[in-house]
Amino acid sequence: MGQDVLLKMVDITKTFPGVKALDKVGLEVQAGTVHALMGENGAGKSTLMKCLFGIYSKDGGHIYLEGREVNFRSSKEALENGVAMVHQELNQALKRSVMDNIWLGRYPTIGGIAVNERKMYKDTMAVFQELGIDVDPYRIMSTMPVSQRQMVEIAKAVSYNSKVIVFDEPTSSLTEEEVEHLFRIINMLRDRGVGIIYISHKMAEIKRISDYITVMRDGQWVATEPADKLEMADIIRLMVGRELTNQFPPKTNTPGEVYLKVEGITGMYNQLKNVSFEARRGEIVGLAGLDSSGRTETLESIFGIRTRKEGTVTLGGRRCLNRSAGESIKNGFALLTEERRATGIFGVLNIRDNTVISSLKRHKRLGLYLSEKSQREDTQHYIDALRTKTPSQETKIRSLSGGNQQKVIIGRWLLTEPEVLLLDEPTRGIDVGAKYEIYQLILDLANKGKTVIMVSSEMPELLGVCDRIVVMSGGRVAGEVDAATATQEQIMTLAAKYA
C-alpha cells in the first residue's frame, strides 16, 4: 500500500444560498489506495468532489496535489493536471461516437488541422484492450445501454493517465458481472499507484474494495478509518448519527384481488417478446433480470412511452390503451424513470414546480388560474413526508443531491394519486437511511391498496421489499418466484435463462 499523500484537502468550505454545503471538510488520499467517501444524500460528498474537480469554486480551504497547492477553475484544468471524475449522472454527447466522447476537446490532429481518425481509433482500442472493454469505438453513444456508457466514461478517465480518479456511484447502473469488471480495473489502477476516491451507498462494495473510509454528515467530516476497522453497523451509525437495525421495514401489506393484467406485450423492435404477468391490489411485484433483459422496456411499454407491437394492459377489468404518458396518468398509472437527470427532473425549475407539474389540475381555480397556496401546501406536504433536504421550495432542483431529487420526483407522482406505480430503480444512488424511508413509502402505498411494480438491480432489495418477483431474461418472462422463500441463486438462474 502506497504511503505517499497524493491529495490533501484542508478546511474546504462551500455555501449555497440558504445552506452551508461544506463546513471545513478535510480529506487525505494516499497513492495506490482506494479511499471510500460515504454519507447520506446531502452530506456533501459530491459537492466536495466538485470543488476538487473545478465544477464549483470553494469559498475557503486549500487543496494540495502531490504537495503543490492547486485551485482548478474548470474540469478541463483538473483533467490536464491528473485529476479525473466519473460522474454518477452521465453527461455525454449522445449523438456522437464512443471515440468522439473519449477524445472530445483533445482530438489528435494531422498538421494541427484535420482530425486524425486513424490515430483516435487506435488510441481508443489501446485503452479498451488494456481495460478489457468490448465496445465498438464507432458506435453512437445513444444506442448503448447506460452500463456500457458508464464503462466508456471510465475509459475516458483512465485515458488521461490520471493520478487521482473519483468514482461517484460507479456501479449504480451496472450488472453484477460489470461490477466485477469495474473492480478489476480499480485494482489495476491501485497497483499502478493511482489514488481512487470511491463514492457509493453500497456497503458490501465499500467493505470489499476500500482501504480507507471517510464518513461525512451534514456537510462536515465525521471520521476517517481503515476499512477493515469498521463494520457495516459502525458505518451506518457514523452516517446517520443513530442506530439503524433493520434494512427493510416489516411487510404489513395484504395483496387482494388481481387488479393489473399485462398480456402478450411485444415490442416494435423485438426488445420484448410476449411479456405477460399479473399484479394484485396492495401487492409489490419486483421485476428482476440482467441489464438489457427488458425490465425498463416493460415499464415504458405499460406506460405508453414505448410503442407496443402487440399486447394489452388491463386495469380492474378495463382495457387501458395507454398510448401516451398523458393518457396513462388519466388511467391511474405513474412512472418513476431510471435516469432522473435525463428523464425525471426539470433542472432549471425549482422544487415546487417539479413537484406539481404532473398534477396541475389539482391547483386550478375557476378554470382560470393556478392557486399558489395549494401548490405550496402540496409541495410542503411531500418535503416533510419524504424528509427532503432543501433550503426552500424555491431552490432549483438541480442543486439538490441525487437522492433528494429522487424524493421530489416520487412526491410529484404521488400527487397524481395513481392506482399503479411503476418504479424503475427507485433507490438508485440513495443512502441507506433514505432507502428505508422510500421502502416504507412503497409499503404504505401497498397498504392503501395501490399496486406497485418495481425494477431493481439489487436482489436483496427485491427480496426484502416485494411480495413476488417476476424474472426477465432476453426480453421475455423467464419465471416467477415468491419473495418470501426465493434465493438470489434462483433469481440469477432464471435471469440467465434466455440471456
mmCIF file of C-alpha atoms in Angstrom, residues 95-461:
data_model
loop_
_atom_site.group_PDB
_atom_site.id
_atom_site.type_symbol
_atom_site.label_atom_id
_atom_site.label_comp_id
_atom_site.label_asym_id
_atom_site.label_seq_id
_atom_site.Cartn_x
_atom_site.Cartn_y
_atom_site.Cartn_z
ATOM 1 C CA LYS A 95 -25.272 11.761 -30.891
ATOM 2 C CA ARG A 96 -21.515 11.304 -31.285
ATOM 3 C CA SER A 97 -19.426 8.139 -31.407
ATOM 4 C CA VAL A 98 -17.733 6.421 -28.481
ATOM 5 C CA MET A 99 -14.256 7.603 -29.514
ATOM 6 C CA ASP A 100 -15.516 11.173 -30.068
ATOM 7 C CA ASN A 101 -16.676 11.188 -26.449
ATOM 8 C CA ILE A 102 -13.340 9.897 -25.164
ATOM 9 C CA TRP A 103 -11.160 12.412 -27.035
ATOM 10 C CA LEU A 104 -13.544 15.402 -27.111
ATOM 11 C CA GLY A 105 -11.558 18.617 -26.642
ATOM 12 C CA ARG A 106 -8.213 16.905 -27.344
ATOM 13 C CA TYR A 107 -8.586 15.278 -30.757
ATOM 14 C CA PRO A 108 -5.352 14.014 -32.316
ATOM 15 C CA THR A 109 -4.806 16.032 -35.492
ATOM 16 C CA ILE A 110 -2.871 15.898 -38.744
ATOM 17 C CA GLY A 111 -0.847 19.094 -39.096
ATOM 18 C CA GLY A 112 -2.969 20.760 -36.423
ATOM 19 C CA ILE A 113 -5.926 20.978 -38.836
ATOM 20 C CA ALA A 114 -7.742 17.726 -39.669
ATOM 21 C CA VAL A 115 -8.760 15.168 -37.028
ATOM 22 C CA ASN A 116 -6.591 12.047 -37.231
ATOM 23 C CA GLU A 117 -9.387 9.418 -37.133
ATOM 24 C CA ARG A 118 -6.988 6.507 -37.540
ATOM 25 C CA LYS A 119 -4.899 7.531 -34.515
ATOM 26 C CA MET A 120 -8.084 8.218 -32.491
ATOM 27 C CA TYR A 121 -9.400 4.720 -33.273
ATOM 28 C CA LYS A 122 -6.030 3.120 -32.466
ATOM 29 C CA ASP A 123 -5.690 5.020 -29.159
ATOM 30 C CA THR A 124 -9.276 4.133 -28.176
ATOM 31 C CA MET A 125 -8.690 0.445 -28.894
ATOM 32 C CA ALA A 126 -5.458 0.545 -26.854
ATOM 33 C CA VAL A 127 -7.340 1.904 -23.795
ATOM 34 C CA PHE A 128 -10.206 -0.597 -24.263
ATOM 35 C CA GLN A 129 -7.835 -3.569 -24.604
ATOM 36 C CA GLU A 130 -5.947 -2.501 -21.501
ATOM 37 C CA LEU A 131 -9.204 -2.309 -19.531
ATOM 38 C CA GLY A 132 -10.883 -5.338 -21.141
ATOM 39 C CA ILE A 133 -13.762 -3.260 -22.530
ATOM 40 C CA ASP A 134 -15.565 -4.698 -25.552
ATOM 41 C CA VAL A 135 -17.231 -1.714 -27.271
ATOM 42 C CA ASP A 136 -17.042 -0.584 -30.901
ATOM 43 C CA PRO A 137 -15.299 2.869 -30.927
ATOM 44 C CA TYR A 138 -17.514 3.923 -33.871
ATOM 45 C CA ARG A 139 -20.786 3.112 -32.074
ATOM 46 C CA ILE A 140 -23.092 6.079 -31.385
ATOM 47 C CA MET A 141 -23.467 6.655 -27.635
ATOM 48 C CA SER A 142 -27.284 6.921 -27.663
ATOM 49 C CA THR A 143 -27.587 3.345 -28.994
ATOM 50 C CA MET A 144 -25.827 1.854 -25.956
ATOM 51 C CA PRO A 145 -27.229 0.850 -22.529
ATOM 52 C CA VAL A 146 -26.308 3.052 -19.549
ATOM 53 C CA SER A 147 -23.881 0.419 -18.228
ATOM 54 C CA GLN A 148 -21.754 0.496 -21.414
ATOM 55 C CA ARG A 149 -21.815 4.291 -21.459
ATOM 56 C CA GLN A 150 -20.536 4.171 -17.876
ATOM 57 C CA MET A 151 -17.626 1.968 -18.989
ATOM 58 C CA VAL A 152 -16.781 4.479 -21.765
ATOM 59 C CA GLU A 153 -16.676 7.228 -19.115
ATOM 60 C CA ILE A 154 -14.286 5.135 -17.011
ATOM 61 C CA ALA A 155 -12.067 4.545 -20.083
ATOM 62 C CA LYS A 156 -12.025 8.307 -20.705
ATOM 63 C CA ALA A 157 -10.825 8.974 -17.138
ATOM 64 C CA VAL A 158 -8.066 6.353 -17.480
ATOM 65 C CA SER A 159 -7.005 7.763 -20.893
ATOM 66 C CA TYR A 160 -5.842 10.970 -19.177
ATOM 67 C CA ASN A 161 -3.238 8.960 -17.198
ATOM 68 C CA SER A 162 -4.789 10.480 -14.098
ATOM 69 C CA LYS A 163 -3.085 10.432 -10.695
ATOM 70 C CA VAL A 164 -6.418 10.741 -8.846
ATOM 71 C CA ILE A 165 -9.729 9.321 -10.136
ATOM 72 C CA VAL A 166 -13.059 9.999 -8.439
ATOM 73 C CA PHE A 167 -15.786 7.373 -8.950
ATOM 74 C CA ASP A 168 -19.211 8.790 -7.989
ATOM 75 C CA GLU A 169 -21.697 5.895 -7.591
ATOM 76 C CA PRO A 170 -19.983 3.971 -10.430
ATOM 77 C CA THR A 171 -21.980 0.749 -10.013
ATOM 78 C CA SER A 172 -25.480 2.264 -9.766
ATOM 79 C CA SER A 173 -26.295 1.161 -13.331
ATOM 80 C CA LEU A 174 -24.008 -1.895 -13.650
ATOM 81 C CA THR A 175 -24.891 -5.590 -13.520
ATOM 82 C CA GLU A 176 -23.044 -7.881 -11.097
ATOM 83 C CA GLU A 177 -20.748 -9.088 -13.883
ATOM 84 C CA GLU A 178 -19.939 -5.495 -14.859
ATOM 85 C CA VAL A 179 -19.269 -4.610 -11.213
ATOM 86 C CA GLU A 180 -16.663 -7.402 -11.093
ATOM 87 C CA HIS A 181 -15.096 -5.958 -14.267
ATOM 88 C CA LEU A 182 -15.010 -2.468 -12.715
ATOM 89 C CA PHE A 183 -13.323 -3.830 -9.576
ATOM 90 C CA ARG A 184 -10.637 -5.468 -11.727
ATOM 91 C CA ILE A 185 -9.995 -2.081 -13.365
ATOM 92 C CA ILE A 186 -9.850 -0.319 -9.970
ATOM 93 C CA ASN A 187 -7.410 -2.918 -8.599
ATOM 94 C CA MET A 188 -5.211 -2.469 -11.693
ATOM 95 C CA LEU A 189 -5.199 1.325 -11.192
ATOM 96 C CA ARG A 190 -4.420 0.919 -7.480
ATOM 97 C CA ASP A 191 -1.450 -1.318 -8.336
ATOM 98 C CA ARG A 192 -0.163 1.477 -10.605
ATOM 99 C CA GLY A 193 -0.175 3.943 -7.719
ATOM 100 C CA VAL A 194 -3.326 5.827 -8.678
ATOM 101 C CA GLY A 195 -5.341 7.305 -5.802
ATOM 102 C CA ILE A 196 -9.009 6.310 -6.073
ATOM 103 C CA ILE A 197 -11.848 8.186 -4.341
ATOM 104 C CA TYR A 198 -14.903 5.922 -4.348
ATOM 105 C CA ILE A 199 -18.372 7.274 -3.519
ATOM 106 C CA SER A 200 -21.053 4.637 -3.010
ATOM 107 C CA HIS A 201 -24.006 3.758 -0.791
ATOM 108 C CA LYS A 202 -23.478 0.020 -1.258
ATOM 109 C CA MET A 203 -21.934 -1.222 1.971
ATOM 110 C CA ALA A 204 -20.751 -4.601 0.681
ATOM 111 C CA GLU A 205 -18.861 -2.919 -2.172
ATOM 112 C CA ILE A 206 -17.239 -0.399 0.140
ATOM 113 C CA LYS A 207 -16.006 -3.109 2.519
ATOM 114 C CA ARG A 208 -14.674 -5.159 -0.374
ATOM 115 C CA ILE A 209 -12.841 -2.544 -2.450
ATOM 116 C CA SER A 210 -11.695 0.138 0.030
ATOM 117 C CA ASP A 211 -8.514 0.653 2.003
ATOM 118 C CA TYR A 212 -9.826 3.678 3.920
ATOM 119 C CA ILE A 213 -13.278 5.090 4.627
ATOM 120 C CA THR A 214 -14.165 8.717 5.310
ATOM 121 C CA VAL A 215 -17.697 9.433 6.548
ATOM 122 C CA MET A 216 -19.416 12.812 6.144
ATOM 123 C CA ARG A 217 -22.633 14.060 7.727
ATOM 124 C CA ASP A 218 -24.487 17.355 7.144
ATOM 125 C CA GLY A 219 -21.567 18.944 5.292
ATOM 126 C CA GLN A 220 -18.997 18.031 7.933
ATOM 127 C CA TRP A 221 -16.202 15.472 8.293
ATOM 128 C CA VAL A 222 -17.164 12.806 10.862
ATOM 129 C CA ALA A 223 -14.431 10.122 10.736
ATOM 130 C CA THR A 224 -11.665 8.512 8.670
ATOM 131 C CA GLU A 225 -10.691 4.915 9.465
ATOM 132 C CA PRO A 226 -9.012 1.926 7.775
ATOM 133 C CA ALA A 227 -11.795 -0.058 6.066
ATOM 134 C CA ASP A 228 -11.001 -3.261 7.965
ATOM 135 C CA LYS A 229 -11.575 -1.476 11.296
ATOM 136 C CA LEU A 230 -15.211 -0.537 10.506
ATOM 137 C CA GLU A 231 -18.157 -2.922 10.454
ATOM 138 C CA MET A 232 -21.279 -2.071 8.430
ATOM 139 C CA ALA A 233 -23.160 -1.141 11.610
ATOM 140 C CA ASP A 234 -20.339 1.308 12.525
ATOM 141 C CA ILE A 235 -20.510 2.966 9.092
ATOM 142 C CA ILE A 236 -24.307 3.335 9.260
ATOM 143 C CA ARG A 237 -24.126 4.798 12.765
ATOM 144 C CA LEU A 238 -21.497 7.345 11.668
ATOM 145 C CA MET A 239 -23.529 8.226 8.553
ATOM 146 C CA VAL A 240 -26.963 8.678 10.079
ATOM 147 C CA GLY A 241 -25.962 9.579 13.651
ATOM 148 C CA ARG A 242 -28.154 6.795 15.014
ATOM 149 C CA GLU A 243 -28.510 3.021 15.022
ATOM 150 C CA LEU A 244 -30.353 1.544 12.040
ATOM 151 C CA THR A 245 -31.138 -2.035 12.938
ATOM 152 C CA ASN A 246 -33.428 -3.151 10.112
ATOM 153 C CA GLN A 247 -32.586 -2.679 6.454
ATOM 154 C CA PHE A 248 -36.212 -3.190 5.351
ATOM 155 C CA PRO A 249 -39.477 -2.307 7.099
ATOM 156 C CA PRO A 250 -41.663 -5.266 8.143
ATOM 157 C CA LYS A 251 -44.167 -6.294 5.441
ATOM 158 C CA THR A 252 -47.661 -5.356 6.576
ATOM 159 C CA ASN A 253 -49.499 -5.278 3.232
ATOM 160 C CA THR A 254 -52.061 -7.921 2.269
ATOM 161 C CA PRO A 255 -52.480 -8.345 -1.507
ATOM 162 C CA GLY A 256 -56.107 -8.531 -2.656
ATOM 163 C CA GLU A 257 -57.727 -9.463 -5.971
ATOM 164 C CA VAL A 258 -55.925 -9.388 -9.321
ATOM 165 C CA TYR A 259 -56.035 -5.757 -10.493
ATOM 166 C CA LEU A 260 -53.433 -5.272 -13.245
ATOM 167 C CA LYS A 261 -53.065 -7.685 -16.163
ATOM 168 C CA VAL A 262 -50.243 -7.356 -18.686
ATOM 169 C CA GLU A 263 -50.786 -9.778 -21.559
ATOM 170 C CA GLY A 264 -48.575 -10.638 -24.522
ATOM 171 C CA ILE A 265 -46.621 -7.377 -24.755
ATOM 172 C CA THR A 266 -44.213 -7.476 -27.691
ATOM 173 C CA GLY A 267 -42.008 -4.517 -28.602
ATOM 174 C CA MET A 268 -41.738 -2.874 -32.014
ATOM 175 C CA TYR A 269 -38.056 -3.770 -32.323
ATOM 176 C CA ASN A 270 -38.143 -7.152 -30.614
ATOM 177 C CA GLN A 271 -36.796 -5.918 -27.250
ATOM 178 C CA LEU A 272 -39.841 -7.552 -25.637
ATOM 179 C CA LYS A 273 -41.324 -10.911 -26.600
ATOM 180 C CA ASN A 274 -44.787 -11.870 -25.337
ATOM 181 C CA VAL A 275 -44.381 -10.446 -21.808
ATOM 182 C CA SER A 276 -47.292 -11.388 -19.523
ATOM 183 C CA PHE A 277 -47.823 -11.106 -15.761
ATOM 184 C CA GLU A 278 -50.455 -10.096 -13.214
ATOM 185 C CA ALA A 279 -50.412 -7.936 -10.093
ATOM 186 C CA ARG A 280 -52.922 -7.613 -7.258
ATOM 187 C CA ARG A 281 -54.265 -4.645 -5.348
ATOM 188 C CA GLY A 282 -51.931 -3.876 -2.462
ATOM 189 C CA GLU A 283 -49.143 -6.015 -3.939
ATOM 190 C CA ILE A 284 -45.497 -5.092 -4.599
ATOM 191 C CA VAL A 285 -44.204 -7.016 -7.626
ATOM 192 C CA GLY A 286 -40.496 -6.927 -8.431
ATOM 193 C CA LEU A 287 -39.032 -7.117 -11.933
ATOM 194 C CA ALA A 288 -35.596 -8.744 -11.802
ATOM 195 C CA GLY A 289 -33.119 -9.501 -14.574
ATOM 196 C CA LEU A 290 -29.749 -8.625 -16.016
ATOM 197 C CA ASP A 291 -29.061 -5.435 -17.955
ATOM 198 C CA SER A 292 -30.922 -5.428 -21.329
ATOM 199 C CA SER A 293 -33.315 -8.126 -20.070
ATOM 200 C CA GLY A 294 -36.298 -5.905 -20.878
ATOM 201 C CA ARG A 295 -37.242 -4.683 -17.382
ATOM 202 C CA THR A 296 -37.204 -0.951 -18.207
ATOM 203 C CA GLU A 297 -38.781 -1.585 -21.636
ATOM 204 C CA THR A 298 -41.673 -3.404 -19.925
ATOM 205 C CA LEU A 299 -42.437 -0.459 -17.649
ATOM 206 C CA GLU A 300 -42.148 2.010 -20.539
ATOM 207 C CA SER A 301 -44.453 -0.136 -22.719
ATOM 208 C CA ILE A 302 -47.095 -0.316 -19.969
ATOM 209 C CA PHE A 303 -46.864 3.471 -19.510
ATOM 210 C CA GLY A 304 -47.104 4.212 -23.231
ATOM 211 C CA ILE A 305 -43.786 5.968 -23.824
ATOM 212 C CA ARG A 306 -42.545 2.940 -25.772
ATOM 213 C CA THR A 307 -44.692 1.725 -28.677
ATOM 214 C CA ARG A 308 -46.137 -1.767 -28.404
ATOM 215 C CA LYS A 309 -46.433 -4.009 -31.450
ATOM 216 C CA GLU A 310 -48.833 -6.340 -29.650
ATOM 217 C CA GLY A 311 -50.270 -6.900 -26.204
ATOM 218 C CA THR A 312 -52.820 -5.453 -23.814
ATOM 219 C CA VAL A 313 -52.856 -3.741 -20.413
ATOM 220 C CA THR A 314 -55.999 -4.208 -18.297
ATOM 221 C CA LEU A 315 -56.694 -2.423 -15.001
ATOM 222 C CA GLY A 316 -59.621 -3.562 -12.866
ATOM 223 C CA GLY A 317 -61.165 -5.333 -15.868
ATOM 224 C CA ARG A 318 -60.933 -2.173 -18.018
ATOM 225 C CA ARG A 319 -58.589 -2.191 -21.002
ATOM 226 C CA CYS A 320 -56.108 0.726 -20.952
ATOM 227 C CA LEU A 321 -54.607 1.671 -24.302
ATOM 228 C CA ASN A 322 -52.025 3.988 -22.658
ATOM 229 C CA ARG A 323 -50.887 5.487 -25.986
ATOM 230 C CA SER A 324 -49.077 8.356 -24.268
ATOM 231 C CA ALA A 325 -47.873 9.449 -20.829
ATOM 232 C CA GLY A 326 -50.853 11.823 -20.514
ATOM 233 C CA GLU A 327 -53.338 9.033 -21.245
ATOM 234 C CA SER A 328 -51.577 6.707 -18.782
ATOM 235 C CA ILE A 329 -51.754 9.301 -15.993
ATOM 236 C CA LYS A 330 -55.505 9.704 -16.640
ATOM 237 C CA ASN A 331 -55.833 5.909 -16.403
ATOM 238 C CA GLY A 332 -54.161 5.893 -12.980
ATOM 239 C CA PHE A 333 -50.554 4.983 -13.859
ATOM 240 C CA ALA A 334 -47.339 6.710 -12.716
ATOM 241 C CA LEU A 335 -43.773 6.010 -13.920
ATOM 242 C CA LEU A 336 -40.619 6.859 -11.994
ATOM 243 C CA THR A 337 -37.863 6.637 -14.622
ATOM 244 C CA GLU A 338 -34.399 5.122 -14.132
ATOM 245 C CA GLU A 339 -32.340 8.138 -15.210
ATOM 246 C CA ARG A 340 -33.678 11.043 -13.182
ATOM 247 C CA ARG A 341 -31.342 13.635 -14.714
ATOM 248 C CA ALA A 342 -32.240 12.778 -18.318
ATOM 249 C CA THR A 343 -35.926 11.895 -17.972
ATOM 250 C CA GLY A 344 -37.035 12.839 -14.454
ATOM 251 C CA ILE A 345 -36.171 16.342 -13.304
ATOM 252 C CA PHE A 346 -36.694 19.749 -14.896
ATOM 253 C CA GLY A 347 -33.279 21.051 -13.824
ATOM 254 C CA VAL A 348 -33.944 24.771 -14.398
ATOM 255 C CA LEU A 349 -37.180 24.722 -12.364
ATOM 256 C CA ASN A 350 -37.498 24.901 -8.584
ATOM 257 C CA ILE A 351 -38.697 22.144 -6.275
ATOM 258 C CA ARG A 352 -42.297 23.372 -6.175
ATOM 259 C CA ASP A 353 -42.602 23.433 -9.986
ATOM 260 C CA ASN A 354 -41.031 19.961 -10.231
ATOM 261 C CA THR A 355 -43.451 18.622 -7.604
ATOM 262 C CA VAL A 356 -46.744 19.925 -9.022
ATOM 263 C CA ILE A 357 -46.016 19.737 -12.766
ATOM 264 C CA SER A 358 -47.888 16.432 -13.296
ATOM 265 C CA SER A 359 -50.923 17.401 -11.167
ATOM 266 C CA LEU A 360 -51.719 20.975 -12.195
ATOM 267 C CA LYS A 361 -55.470 20.191 -12.381
ATOM 268 C CA ARG A 362 -55.499 19.864 -8.571
ATOM 269 C CA HIS A 363 -54.468 23.515 -8.317
ATOM 270 C CA LYS A 364 -56.807 25.056 -10.906
ATOM 271 C CA ARG A 365 -59.254 27.624 -9.593
ATOM 272 C CA LEU A 366 -62.320 28.662 -11.627
ATOM 273 C CA GLY A 367 -60.573 27.141 -14.647
ATOM 274 C CA LEU A 368 -58.599 30.374 -14.946
ATOM 275 C CA TYR A 369 -55.527 30.318 -12.712
ATOM 276 C CA LEU A 370 -53.348 28.076 -10.549
ATOM 277 C CA SER A 371 -53.522 28.506 -6.794
ATOM 278 C CA GLU A 372 -50.079 29.306 -5.395
ATOM 279 C CA LYS A 373 -51.289 28.476 -1.859
ATOM 280 C CA SER A 374 -52.434 24.986 -2.859
ATOM 281 C CA GLN A 375 -49.170 24.323 -4.759
ATOM 282 C CA ARG A 376 -47.139 25.384 -1.715
ATOM 283 C CA GLU A 377 -49.182 23.164 0.614
ATOM 284 C CA ASP A 378 -48.844 20.061 -1.585
ATOM 285 C CA THR A 379 -45.120 20.638 -2.067
ATOM 286 C CA GLN A 380 -44.513 21.166 1.650
ATOM 287 C CA HIS A 381 -46.516 18.027 2.473
ATOM 288 C CA TYR A 382 -44.131 15.861 0.424
ATOM 289 C CA ILE A 383 -40.979 17.705 1.530
ATOM 290 C CA ASP A 384 -41.998 16.833 5.111
ATOM 291 C CA ALA A 385 -43.296 13.313 4.369
ATOM 292 C CA LEU A 386 -40.176 12.272 2.447
ATOM 293 C CA ARG A 387 -37.758 14.309 4.593
ATOM 294 C CA THR A 388 -36.335 16.046 1.530
ATOM 295 C CA LYS A 389 -33.289 18.144 2.440
ATOM 296 C CA THR A 390 -33.706 21.549 0.768
ATOM 297 C CA PRO A 391 -33.263 25.184 1.855
ATOM 298 C CA SER A 392 -36.697 26.099 0.424
ATOM 299 C CA GLN A 393 -39.337 25.265 -2.197
ATOM 300 C CA GLU A 394 -37.750 27.913 -4.436
ATOM 301 C CA THR A 395 -34.430 26.018 -4.602
ATOM 302 C CA LYS A 396 -33.561 24.815 -8.116
ATOM 303 C CA ILE A 397 -33.879 21.021 -8.155
ATOM 304 C CA ARG A 398 -30.536 20.587 -9.938
ATOM 305 C CA SER A 399 -28.751 21.946 -6.827
ATOM 306 C CA LEU A 400 -30.083 19.085 -4.651
ATOM 307 C CA SER A 401 -28.261 15.798 -4.140
ATOM 308 C CA GLY A 402 -29.343 12.874 -6.335
ATOM 309 C CA GLY A 403 -31.311 11.202 -3.541
ATOM 310 C CA ASN A 404 -33.215 14.373 -2.701
ATOM 311 C CA GLN A 405 -34.024 14.894 -6.395
ATOM 312 C CA GLN A 406 -35.468 11.361 -6.369
ATOM 313 C CA LYS A 407 -37.679 12.212 -3.383
ATOM 314 C CA VAL A 408 -39.080 15.260 -5.214
ATOM 315 C CA ILE A 409 -39.967 13.115 -8.254
ATOM 316 C CA ILE A 410 -41.649 10.497 -6.039
ATOM 317 C CA GLY A 411 -43.685 13.296 -4.427
ATOM 318 C CA ARG A 412 -44.657 14.531 -7.914
ATOM 319 C CA TRP A 413 -46.096 11.149 -8.870
ATOM 320 C CA LEU A 414 -47.881 10.616 -5.564
ATOM 321 C CA LEU A 415 -49.742 13.895 -6.157
ATOM 322 C CA THR A 416 -51.324 12.387 -9.285
ATOM 323 C CA GLU A 417 -52.961 9.852 -6.909
ATOM 324 C CA PRO A 418 -52.088 6.836 -9.077
ATOM 325 C CA GLU A 419 -53.537 3.339 -8.740
ATOM 326 C CA VAL A 420 -50.418 1.700 -10.248
ATOM 327 C CA LEU A 421 -46.878 2.873 -9.558
ATOM 328 C CA LEU A 422 -44.176 1.752 -11.994
ATOM 329 C CA LEU A 423 -40.838 2.324 -10.230
ATOM 330 C CA ASP A 424 -37.591 1.931 -12.191
ATOM 331 C CA GLU A 425 -34.627 1.706 -9.767
ATOM 332 C CA PRO A 426 -36.377 3.880 -7.116
ATOM 333 C CA THR A 427 -33.405 3.812 -4.705
ATOM 334 C CA ARG A 428 -30.572 4.093 -7.220
ATOM 335 C CA GLY A 429 -27.805 6.263 -5.748
ATOM 336 C CA ILE A 430 -29.653 6.770 -2.468
ATOM 337 C CA ASP A 431 -28.178 6.390 1.014
ATOM 338 C CA VAL A 432 -29.182 3.714 3.479
ATOM 339 C CA GLY A 433 -31.346 5.992 5.682
ATOM 340 C CA ALA A 434 -33.273 7.474 2.745
ATOM 341 C CA LYS A 435 -33.675 4.000 1.212
ATOM 342 C CA TYR A 436 -35.535 2.835 4.294
ATOM 343 C CA GLU A 437 -37.870 5.859 4.045
ATOM 344 C CA ILE A 438 -38.624 5.043 0.394
ATOM 345 C CA TYR A 439 -39.206 1.343 1.215
ATOM 346 C CA GLN A 440 -41.637 2.433 3.942
ATOM 347 C CA LEU A 441 -43.405 4.732 1.497
ATOM 348 C CA ILE A 442 -43.783 1.900 -1.048
ATOM 349 C CA LEU A 443 -45.193 -0.330 1.694
ATOM 350 C CA ASP A 444 -47.610 2.409 2.836
ATOM 351 C CA LEU A 445 -48.897 2.710 -0.737
ATOM 352 C CA ALA A 446 -49.427 -1.064 -0.926
ATOM 353 C CA ASN A 447 -51.287 -0.879 2.395
ATOM 354 C CA LYS A 448 -53.623 1.677 0.793
ATOM 355 C CA GLY A 449 -54.430 -0.833 -1.957
ATOM 356 C CA LYS A 450 -52.101 0.610 -4.605
ATOM 357 C CA THR A 451 -50.326 -1.775 -6.999
ATOM 358 C CA VAL A 452 -46.545 -1.326 -7.215
ATOM 359 C CA ILE A 453 -44.303 -2.734 -9.965
ATOM 360 C CA MET A 454 -40.657 -2.197 -9.092
ATOM 361 C CA VAL A 455 -37.491 -2.732 -11.129
ATOM 362 C CA SER A 456 -34.246 -3.070 -9.164
ATOM 363 C CA SER A 457 -30.734 -4.329 -9.892
ATOM 364 C CA GLU A 458 -30.238 -5.073 -6.186
ATOM 365 C CA MET A 459 -31.550 -8.542 -5.414
ATOM 366 C CA PRO A 460 -31.556 -8.112 -1.601
ATOM 367 C CA GLU A 461 -33.825 -5.081 -2.176
#
